[in-house]
GROMACS .gro file of C-alpha atoms in nm:
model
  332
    1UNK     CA    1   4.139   1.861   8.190
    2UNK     CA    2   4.439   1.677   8.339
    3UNK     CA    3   4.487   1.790   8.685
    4UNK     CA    4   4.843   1.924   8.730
    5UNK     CA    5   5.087   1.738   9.022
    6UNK     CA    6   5.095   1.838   9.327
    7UNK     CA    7   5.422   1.991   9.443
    8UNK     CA    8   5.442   2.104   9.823
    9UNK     CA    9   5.618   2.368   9.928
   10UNK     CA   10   5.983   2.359   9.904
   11UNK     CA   11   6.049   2.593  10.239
   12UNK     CA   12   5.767   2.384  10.441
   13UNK     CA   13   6.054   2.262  10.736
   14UNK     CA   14   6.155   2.627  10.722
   15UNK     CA   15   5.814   2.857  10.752
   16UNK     CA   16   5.805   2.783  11.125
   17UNK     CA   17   5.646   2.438  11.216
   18UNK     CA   18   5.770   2.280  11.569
   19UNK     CA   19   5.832   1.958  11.637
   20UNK     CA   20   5.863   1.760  11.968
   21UNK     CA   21   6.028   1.450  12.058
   22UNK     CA   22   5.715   1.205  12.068
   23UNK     CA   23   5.809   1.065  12.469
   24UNK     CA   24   6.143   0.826  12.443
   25UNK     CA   25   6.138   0.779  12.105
   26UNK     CA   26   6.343   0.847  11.776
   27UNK     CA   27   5.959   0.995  11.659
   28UNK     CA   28   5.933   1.376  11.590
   29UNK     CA   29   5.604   1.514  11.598
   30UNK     CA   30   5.459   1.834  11.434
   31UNK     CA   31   5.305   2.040  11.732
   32UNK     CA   32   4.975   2.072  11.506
   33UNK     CA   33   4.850   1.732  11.413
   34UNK     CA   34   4.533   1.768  11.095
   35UNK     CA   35   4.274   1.582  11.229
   36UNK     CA   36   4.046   1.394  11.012
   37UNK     CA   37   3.697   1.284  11.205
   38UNK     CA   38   3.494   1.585  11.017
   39UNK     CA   39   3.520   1.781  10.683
   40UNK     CA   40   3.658   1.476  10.510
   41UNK     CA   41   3.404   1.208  10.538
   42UNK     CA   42   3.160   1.152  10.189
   43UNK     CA   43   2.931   1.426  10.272
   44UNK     CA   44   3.214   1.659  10.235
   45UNK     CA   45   3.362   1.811   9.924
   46UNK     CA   46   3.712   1.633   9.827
   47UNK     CA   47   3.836   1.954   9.673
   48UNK     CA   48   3.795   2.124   9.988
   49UNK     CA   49   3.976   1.825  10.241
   50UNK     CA   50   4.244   1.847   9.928
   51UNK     CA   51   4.291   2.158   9.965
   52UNK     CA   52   4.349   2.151  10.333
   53UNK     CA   53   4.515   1.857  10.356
   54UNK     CA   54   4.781   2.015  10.096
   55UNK     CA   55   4.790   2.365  10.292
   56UNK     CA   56   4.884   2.147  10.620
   57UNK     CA   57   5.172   1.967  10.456
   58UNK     CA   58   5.288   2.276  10.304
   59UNK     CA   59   5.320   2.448  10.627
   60UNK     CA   60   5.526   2.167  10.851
   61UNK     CA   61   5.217   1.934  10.952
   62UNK     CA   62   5.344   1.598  10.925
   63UNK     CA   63   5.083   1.415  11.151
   64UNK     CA   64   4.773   1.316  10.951
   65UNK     CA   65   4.490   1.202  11.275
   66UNK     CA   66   4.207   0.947  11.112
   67UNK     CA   67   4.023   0.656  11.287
   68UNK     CA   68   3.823   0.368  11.107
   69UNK     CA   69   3.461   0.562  11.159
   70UNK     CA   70   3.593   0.881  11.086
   71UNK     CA   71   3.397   1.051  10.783
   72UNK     CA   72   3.063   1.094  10.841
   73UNK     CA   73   2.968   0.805  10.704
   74UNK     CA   74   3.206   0.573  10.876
   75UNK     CA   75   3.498   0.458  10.645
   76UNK     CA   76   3.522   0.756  10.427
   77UNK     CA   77   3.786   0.997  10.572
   78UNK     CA   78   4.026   0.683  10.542
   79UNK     CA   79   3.898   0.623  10.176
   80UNK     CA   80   3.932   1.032  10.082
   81UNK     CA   81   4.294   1.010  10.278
   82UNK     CA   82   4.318   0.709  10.037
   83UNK     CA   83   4.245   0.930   9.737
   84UNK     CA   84   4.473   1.178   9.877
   85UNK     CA   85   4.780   0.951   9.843
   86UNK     CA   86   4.732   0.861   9.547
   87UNK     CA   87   4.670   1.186   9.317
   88UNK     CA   88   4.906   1.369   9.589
   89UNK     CA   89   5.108   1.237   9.897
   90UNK     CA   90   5.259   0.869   9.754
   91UNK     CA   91   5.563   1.093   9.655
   92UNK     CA   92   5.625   1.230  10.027
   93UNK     CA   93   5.480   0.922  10.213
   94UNK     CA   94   5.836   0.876  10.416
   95UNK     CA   95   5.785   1.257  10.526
   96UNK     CA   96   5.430   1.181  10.659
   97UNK     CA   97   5.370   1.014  11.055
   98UNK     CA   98   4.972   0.882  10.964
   99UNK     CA   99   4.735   0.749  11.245
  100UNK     CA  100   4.455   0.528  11.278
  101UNK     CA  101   4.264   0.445  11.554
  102UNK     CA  102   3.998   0.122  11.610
  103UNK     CA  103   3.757   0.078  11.947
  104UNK     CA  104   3.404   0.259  11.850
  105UNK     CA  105   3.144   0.088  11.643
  106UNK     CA  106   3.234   0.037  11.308
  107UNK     CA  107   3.046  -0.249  11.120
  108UNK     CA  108   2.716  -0.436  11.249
  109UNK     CA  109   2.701  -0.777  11.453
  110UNK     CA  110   2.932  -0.908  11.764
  111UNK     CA  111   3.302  -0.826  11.644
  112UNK     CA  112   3.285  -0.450  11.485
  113UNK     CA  113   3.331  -0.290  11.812
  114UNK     CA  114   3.504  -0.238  12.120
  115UNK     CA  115   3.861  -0.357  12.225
  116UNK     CA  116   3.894  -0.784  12.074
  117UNK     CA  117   4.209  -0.882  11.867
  118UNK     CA  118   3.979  -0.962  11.568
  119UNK     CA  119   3.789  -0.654  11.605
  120UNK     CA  120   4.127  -0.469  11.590
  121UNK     CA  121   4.294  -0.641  11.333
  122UNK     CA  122   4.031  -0.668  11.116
  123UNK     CA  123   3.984  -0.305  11.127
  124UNK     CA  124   4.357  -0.218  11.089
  125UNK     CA  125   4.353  -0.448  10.768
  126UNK     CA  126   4.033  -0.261  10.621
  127UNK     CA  127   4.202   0.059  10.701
  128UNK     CA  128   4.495  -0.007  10.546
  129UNK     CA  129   4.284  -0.085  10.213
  130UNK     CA  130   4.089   0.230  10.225
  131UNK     CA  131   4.366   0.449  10.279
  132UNK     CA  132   4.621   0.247  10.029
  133UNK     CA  133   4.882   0.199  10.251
  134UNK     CA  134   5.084  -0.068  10.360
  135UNK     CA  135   5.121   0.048  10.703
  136UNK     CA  136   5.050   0.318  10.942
  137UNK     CA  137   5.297   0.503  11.150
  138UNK     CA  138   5.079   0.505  11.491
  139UNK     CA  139   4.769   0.236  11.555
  140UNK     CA  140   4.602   0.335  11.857
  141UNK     CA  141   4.314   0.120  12.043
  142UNK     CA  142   4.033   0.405  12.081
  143UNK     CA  143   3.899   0.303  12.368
  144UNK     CA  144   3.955   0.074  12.669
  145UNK     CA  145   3.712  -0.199  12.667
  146UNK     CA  146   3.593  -0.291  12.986
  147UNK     CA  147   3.442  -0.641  12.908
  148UNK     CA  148   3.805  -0.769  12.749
  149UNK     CA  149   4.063  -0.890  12.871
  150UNK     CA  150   4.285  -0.596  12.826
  151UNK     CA  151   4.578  -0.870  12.785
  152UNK     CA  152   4.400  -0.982  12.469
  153UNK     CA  153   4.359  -0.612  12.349
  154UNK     CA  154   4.755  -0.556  12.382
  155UNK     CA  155   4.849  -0.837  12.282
  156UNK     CA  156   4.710  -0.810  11.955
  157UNK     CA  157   4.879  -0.426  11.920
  158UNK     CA  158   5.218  -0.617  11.985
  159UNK     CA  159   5.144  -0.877  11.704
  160UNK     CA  160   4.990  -0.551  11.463
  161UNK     CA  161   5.330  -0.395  11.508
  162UNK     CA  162   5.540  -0.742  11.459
  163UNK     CA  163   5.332  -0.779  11.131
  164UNK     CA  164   5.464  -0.474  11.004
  165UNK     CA  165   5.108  -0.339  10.939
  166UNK     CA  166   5.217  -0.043  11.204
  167UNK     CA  167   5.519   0.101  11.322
  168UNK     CA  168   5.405   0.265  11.643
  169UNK     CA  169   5.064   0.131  11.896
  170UNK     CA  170   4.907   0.388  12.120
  171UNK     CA  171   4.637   0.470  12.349
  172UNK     CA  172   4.399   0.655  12.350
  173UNK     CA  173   4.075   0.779  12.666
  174UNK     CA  174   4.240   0.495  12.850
  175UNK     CA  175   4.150   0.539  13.272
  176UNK     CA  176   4.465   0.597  13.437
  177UNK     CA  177   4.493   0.242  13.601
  178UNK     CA  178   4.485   0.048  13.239
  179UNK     CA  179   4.679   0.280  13.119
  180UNK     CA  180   4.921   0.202  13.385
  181UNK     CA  181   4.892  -0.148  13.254
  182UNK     CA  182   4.890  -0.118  12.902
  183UNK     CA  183   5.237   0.077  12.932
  184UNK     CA  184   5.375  -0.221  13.132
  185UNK     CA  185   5.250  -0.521  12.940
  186UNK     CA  186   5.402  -0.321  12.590
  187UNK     CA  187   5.716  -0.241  12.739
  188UNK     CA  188   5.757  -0.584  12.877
  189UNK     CA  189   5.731  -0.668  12.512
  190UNK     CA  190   5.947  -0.497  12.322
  191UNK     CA  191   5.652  -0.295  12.150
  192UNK     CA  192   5.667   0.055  12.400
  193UNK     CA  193   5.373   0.263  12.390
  194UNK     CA  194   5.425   0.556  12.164
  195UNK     CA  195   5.201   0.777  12.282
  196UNK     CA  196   4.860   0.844  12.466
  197UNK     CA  197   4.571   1.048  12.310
  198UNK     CA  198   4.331   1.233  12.530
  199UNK     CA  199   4.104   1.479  12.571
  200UNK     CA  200   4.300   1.831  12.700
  201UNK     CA  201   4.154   2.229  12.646
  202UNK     CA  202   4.134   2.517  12.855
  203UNK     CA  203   3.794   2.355  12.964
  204UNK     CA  204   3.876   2.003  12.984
  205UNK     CA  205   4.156   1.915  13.217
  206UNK     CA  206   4.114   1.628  13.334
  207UNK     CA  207   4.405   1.453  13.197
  208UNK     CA  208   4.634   1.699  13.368
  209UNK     CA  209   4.439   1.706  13.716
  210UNK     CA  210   4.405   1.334  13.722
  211UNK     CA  211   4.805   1.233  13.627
  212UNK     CA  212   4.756   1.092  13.323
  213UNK     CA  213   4.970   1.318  13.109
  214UNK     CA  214   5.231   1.288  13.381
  215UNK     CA  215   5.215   0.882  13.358
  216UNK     CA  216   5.225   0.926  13.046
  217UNK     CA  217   5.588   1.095  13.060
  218UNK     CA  218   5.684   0.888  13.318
  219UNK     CA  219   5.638   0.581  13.121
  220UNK     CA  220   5.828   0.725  12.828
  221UNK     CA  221   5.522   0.794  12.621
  222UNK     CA  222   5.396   1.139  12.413
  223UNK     CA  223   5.078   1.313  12.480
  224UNK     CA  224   4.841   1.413  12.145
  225UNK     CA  225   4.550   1.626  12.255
  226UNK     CA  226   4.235   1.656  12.083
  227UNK     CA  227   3.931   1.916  12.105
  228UNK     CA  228   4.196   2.151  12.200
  229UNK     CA  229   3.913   2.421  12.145
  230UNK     CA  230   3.601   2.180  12.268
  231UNK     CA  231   3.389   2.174  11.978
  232UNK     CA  232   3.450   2.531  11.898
  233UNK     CA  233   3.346   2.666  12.250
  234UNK     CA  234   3.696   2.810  12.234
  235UNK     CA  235   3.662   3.055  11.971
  236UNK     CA  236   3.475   3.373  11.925
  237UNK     CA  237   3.154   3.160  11.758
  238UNK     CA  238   2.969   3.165  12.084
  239UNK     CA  239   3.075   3.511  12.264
  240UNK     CA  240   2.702   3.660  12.121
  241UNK     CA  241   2.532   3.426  12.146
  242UNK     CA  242   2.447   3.081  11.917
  243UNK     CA  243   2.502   3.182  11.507
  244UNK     CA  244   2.217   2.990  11.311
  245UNK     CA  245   2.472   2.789  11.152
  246UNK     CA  246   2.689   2.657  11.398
  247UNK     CA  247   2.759   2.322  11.506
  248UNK     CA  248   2.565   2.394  11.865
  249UNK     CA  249   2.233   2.484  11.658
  250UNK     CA  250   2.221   2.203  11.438
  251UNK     CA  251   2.327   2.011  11.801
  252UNK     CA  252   2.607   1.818  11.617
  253UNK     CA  253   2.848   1.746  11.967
  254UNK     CA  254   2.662   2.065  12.137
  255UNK     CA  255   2.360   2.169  12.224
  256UNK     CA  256   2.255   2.532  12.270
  257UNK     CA  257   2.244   2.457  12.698
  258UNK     CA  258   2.614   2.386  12.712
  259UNK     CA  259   2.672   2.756  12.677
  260UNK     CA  260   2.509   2.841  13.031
  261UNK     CA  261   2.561   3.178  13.130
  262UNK     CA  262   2.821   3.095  13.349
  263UNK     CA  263   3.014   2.932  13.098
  264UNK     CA  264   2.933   3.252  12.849
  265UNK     CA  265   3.132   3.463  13.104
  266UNK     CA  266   3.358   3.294  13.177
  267UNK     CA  267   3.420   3.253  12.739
  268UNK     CA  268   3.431   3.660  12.740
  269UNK     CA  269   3.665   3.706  13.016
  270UNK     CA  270   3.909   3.454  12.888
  271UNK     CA  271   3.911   3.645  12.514
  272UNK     CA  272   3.952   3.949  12.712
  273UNK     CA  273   4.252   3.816  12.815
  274UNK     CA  274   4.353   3.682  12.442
  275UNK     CA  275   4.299   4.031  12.312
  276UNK     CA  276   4.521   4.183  12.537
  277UNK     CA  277   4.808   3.930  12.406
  278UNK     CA  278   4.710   4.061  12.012
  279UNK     CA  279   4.544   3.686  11.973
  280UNK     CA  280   4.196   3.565  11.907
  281UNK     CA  281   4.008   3.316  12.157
  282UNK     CA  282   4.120   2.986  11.970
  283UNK     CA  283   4.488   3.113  11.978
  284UNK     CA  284   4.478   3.159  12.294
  285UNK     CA  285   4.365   2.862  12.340
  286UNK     CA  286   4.567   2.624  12.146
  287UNK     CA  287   4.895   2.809  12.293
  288UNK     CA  288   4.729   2.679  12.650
  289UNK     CA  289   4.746   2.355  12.536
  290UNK     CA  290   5.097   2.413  12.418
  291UNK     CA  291   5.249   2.547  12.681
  292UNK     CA  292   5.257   2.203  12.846
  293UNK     CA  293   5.550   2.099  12.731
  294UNK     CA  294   5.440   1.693  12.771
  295UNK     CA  295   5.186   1.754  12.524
  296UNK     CA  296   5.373   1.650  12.186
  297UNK     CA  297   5.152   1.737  11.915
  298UNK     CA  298   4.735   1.867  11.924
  299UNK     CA  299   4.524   1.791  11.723
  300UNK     CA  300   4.346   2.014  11.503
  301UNK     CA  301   4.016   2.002  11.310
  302UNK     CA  302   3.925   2.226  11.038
  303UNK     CA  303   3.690   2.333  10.769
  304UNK     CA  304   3.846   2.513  10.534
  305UNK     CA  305   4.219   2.638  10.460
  306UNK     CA  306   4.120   2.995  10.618
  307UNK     CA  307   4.048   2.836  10.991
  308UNK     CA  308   4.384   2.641  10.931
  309UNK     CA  309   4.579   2.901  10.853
  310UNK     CA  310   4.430   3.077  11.126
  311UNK     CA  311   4.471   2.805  11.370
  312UNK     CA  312   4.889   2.801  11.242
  313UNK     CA  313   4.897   3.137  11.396
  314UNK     CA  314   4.972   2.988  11.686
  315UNK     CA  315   5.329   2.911  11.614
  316UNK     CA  316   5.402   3.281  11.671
  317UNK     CA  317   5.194   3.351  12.015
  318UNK     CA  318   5.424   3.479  12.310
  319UNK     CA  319   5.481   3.308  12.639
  320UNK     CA  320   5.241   3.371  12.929
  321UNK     CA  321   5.330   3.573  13.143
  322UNK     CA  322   5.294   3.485  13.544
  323UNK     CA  323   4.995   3.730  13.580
  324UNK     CA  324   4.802   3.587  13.265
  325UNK     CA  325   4.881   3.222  13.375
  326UNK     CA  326   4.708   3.370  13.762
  327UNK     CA  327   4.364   3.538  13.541
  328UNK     CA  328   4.339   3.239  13.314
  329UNK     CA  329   4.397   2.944  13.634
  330UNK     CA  330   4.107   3.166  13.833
  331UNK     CA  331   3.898   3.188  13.509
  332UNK     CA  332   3.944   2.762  13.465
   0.00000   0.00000   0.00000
């Protein structure tokens, strides 16, 4: 059976998607970013990360998230994103912003890891053969490598980007002082940092406590969030307790005593609050993230096409108002 083109939707700038101006750049973002590190590795069904990845284009996403381990097994989300260009998105690769990332282990021996300009190189060029591309729209060093010279590291994302092999370098769980650095040493260059990718949920804040979604803005750079609902802590999975088939009780990223009973209260009071504004837990929560207007795009991962449609719901919450922004500050 020949399987019949793929044809995205013709309305899919029109059904509601946002987009934000990636820092000082010409670089629109779509405020939901599909993120690829699970659900579209080899032990996952391609059908199924087709199907999703097709449903996210079709509804405004334009931002496709992957990193050289990303599967599991390292390698394969870039090689099914690879599959996915060619039997569907080669057509509508001009309308797509894709991102890779390098800085975790990757390959065995001395140079598959960390933050050196053959490590990063040499992972952007296997990356680009995996995923059949000739370039990427964002490259981001993962990681800040401590035992580098982080002059080396951003150097080599200044020659990437004068190769042509990326349009856009980033950053990404960079402390605030590199950062600082890294935004210098690119603009000094001629190669400005596009954007910085952190960690940011109702539970994680660190990146707005500590200044370095401010910097971040101040230097002329976008924000991308990911774990906007920390491994699923953020949704109504965990309000009754731990479901036999959840992520926390196979203890893939949590285990069963991160949900203290503190926490668990704290988890009931906030969806007490989302119910009142006609929105589940996760809605809530992505809107949280949203309503920081420095934040240009979050990342989102899914499993199937019903939790992203349900996660696109957020496009239609409501403003806070003062007295939920009080509850939900007390409650964080």
């Amino acid at each position: 059976m020949i399987e019949p083109l793929y044809n995205p939707a013709t309305d899919r700038y029109d059904g509601g998607m946002q987009y934000r101006r990636c820092g000082r750049s010409g670089v629109m973002m779509s405020v939901l970013s599909l993120g690829f590190w699970h659900n579209f590795g080899s032990i996952s069904t391609f059908d199924n990360a087709k199907a999703m990845a097709h449903c996210a284009f079709d509804h405004g996403i334009t931002v496709f998230d992957l990193a050289n381990n990303y599967g599991p097994t390292y390698g394969t989300a870039e090689e099914t994103f690879g599959r996915l260009m060619d039997k569907s998105f080669a057509p509508y690769r001009d309308e797509m912003f894709i991102t890779t990332k390098a800085g975790y282990d990757m390959w065995p021996g001395p140079y598959g890891n960390w933050g050196s300009r053959k490590y990063l190189i040499a992972s952007l060029n296997q990356s680009l053969k995996r995923m059949h591309l000739d370039y990427v729209d964002l490259f981001y060093s993962h990681r800040f490598d401590p035992e580098t010279p982080l002059e080396e590291t951003l150097q080599a994302l200044v020659d990437i980007v004068r190769s042509g092999k990326a349009l856009y370098v980033g950053i990404s769980r960079y402390p605030k002082d590199a950062a600082k650095f890294a935004y210098n040493y690119l603009r000094d260059r001629d190669v400005p940092c596009l954007c910085y990718q952190g960690k940011y949920n109702m539970l994680v804040q660190d990146d707005a406590d500590n200044g370095i979604i401010a910097d971040a803005a101040a230097n002329g750079a976008g924000y991308v969030a990911f774990s906007p609902l920390q491994q699923g802590l953020l949704t109504n999975r965990y309000l009754n307790g731990i479901p036999e088939d959840s992520r926390m009780a196979r203890r893939e990223a949590l285990v069963p005593a991160d949900l203290t009973p503190e926490l668990l209260e704290r988890l009931r009071a906030l969806n007490a609050i989302a119910e009142e504004r006609g929105e589940s837990l996760a809605d809530m929560a992505l809107a949280w993230v949203l309503r920081e207007q420095k934040v240009t795009s979050v990342i989102v991962g899914t499993s199937s096409v019903g939790q992203l449609i349900d996660n696109l719901r957020v496009l239609d919450s409501q403003p806070f108002s003062d007295e939920q922004i009080e509850r939900i500050g007390k409650l964080l």
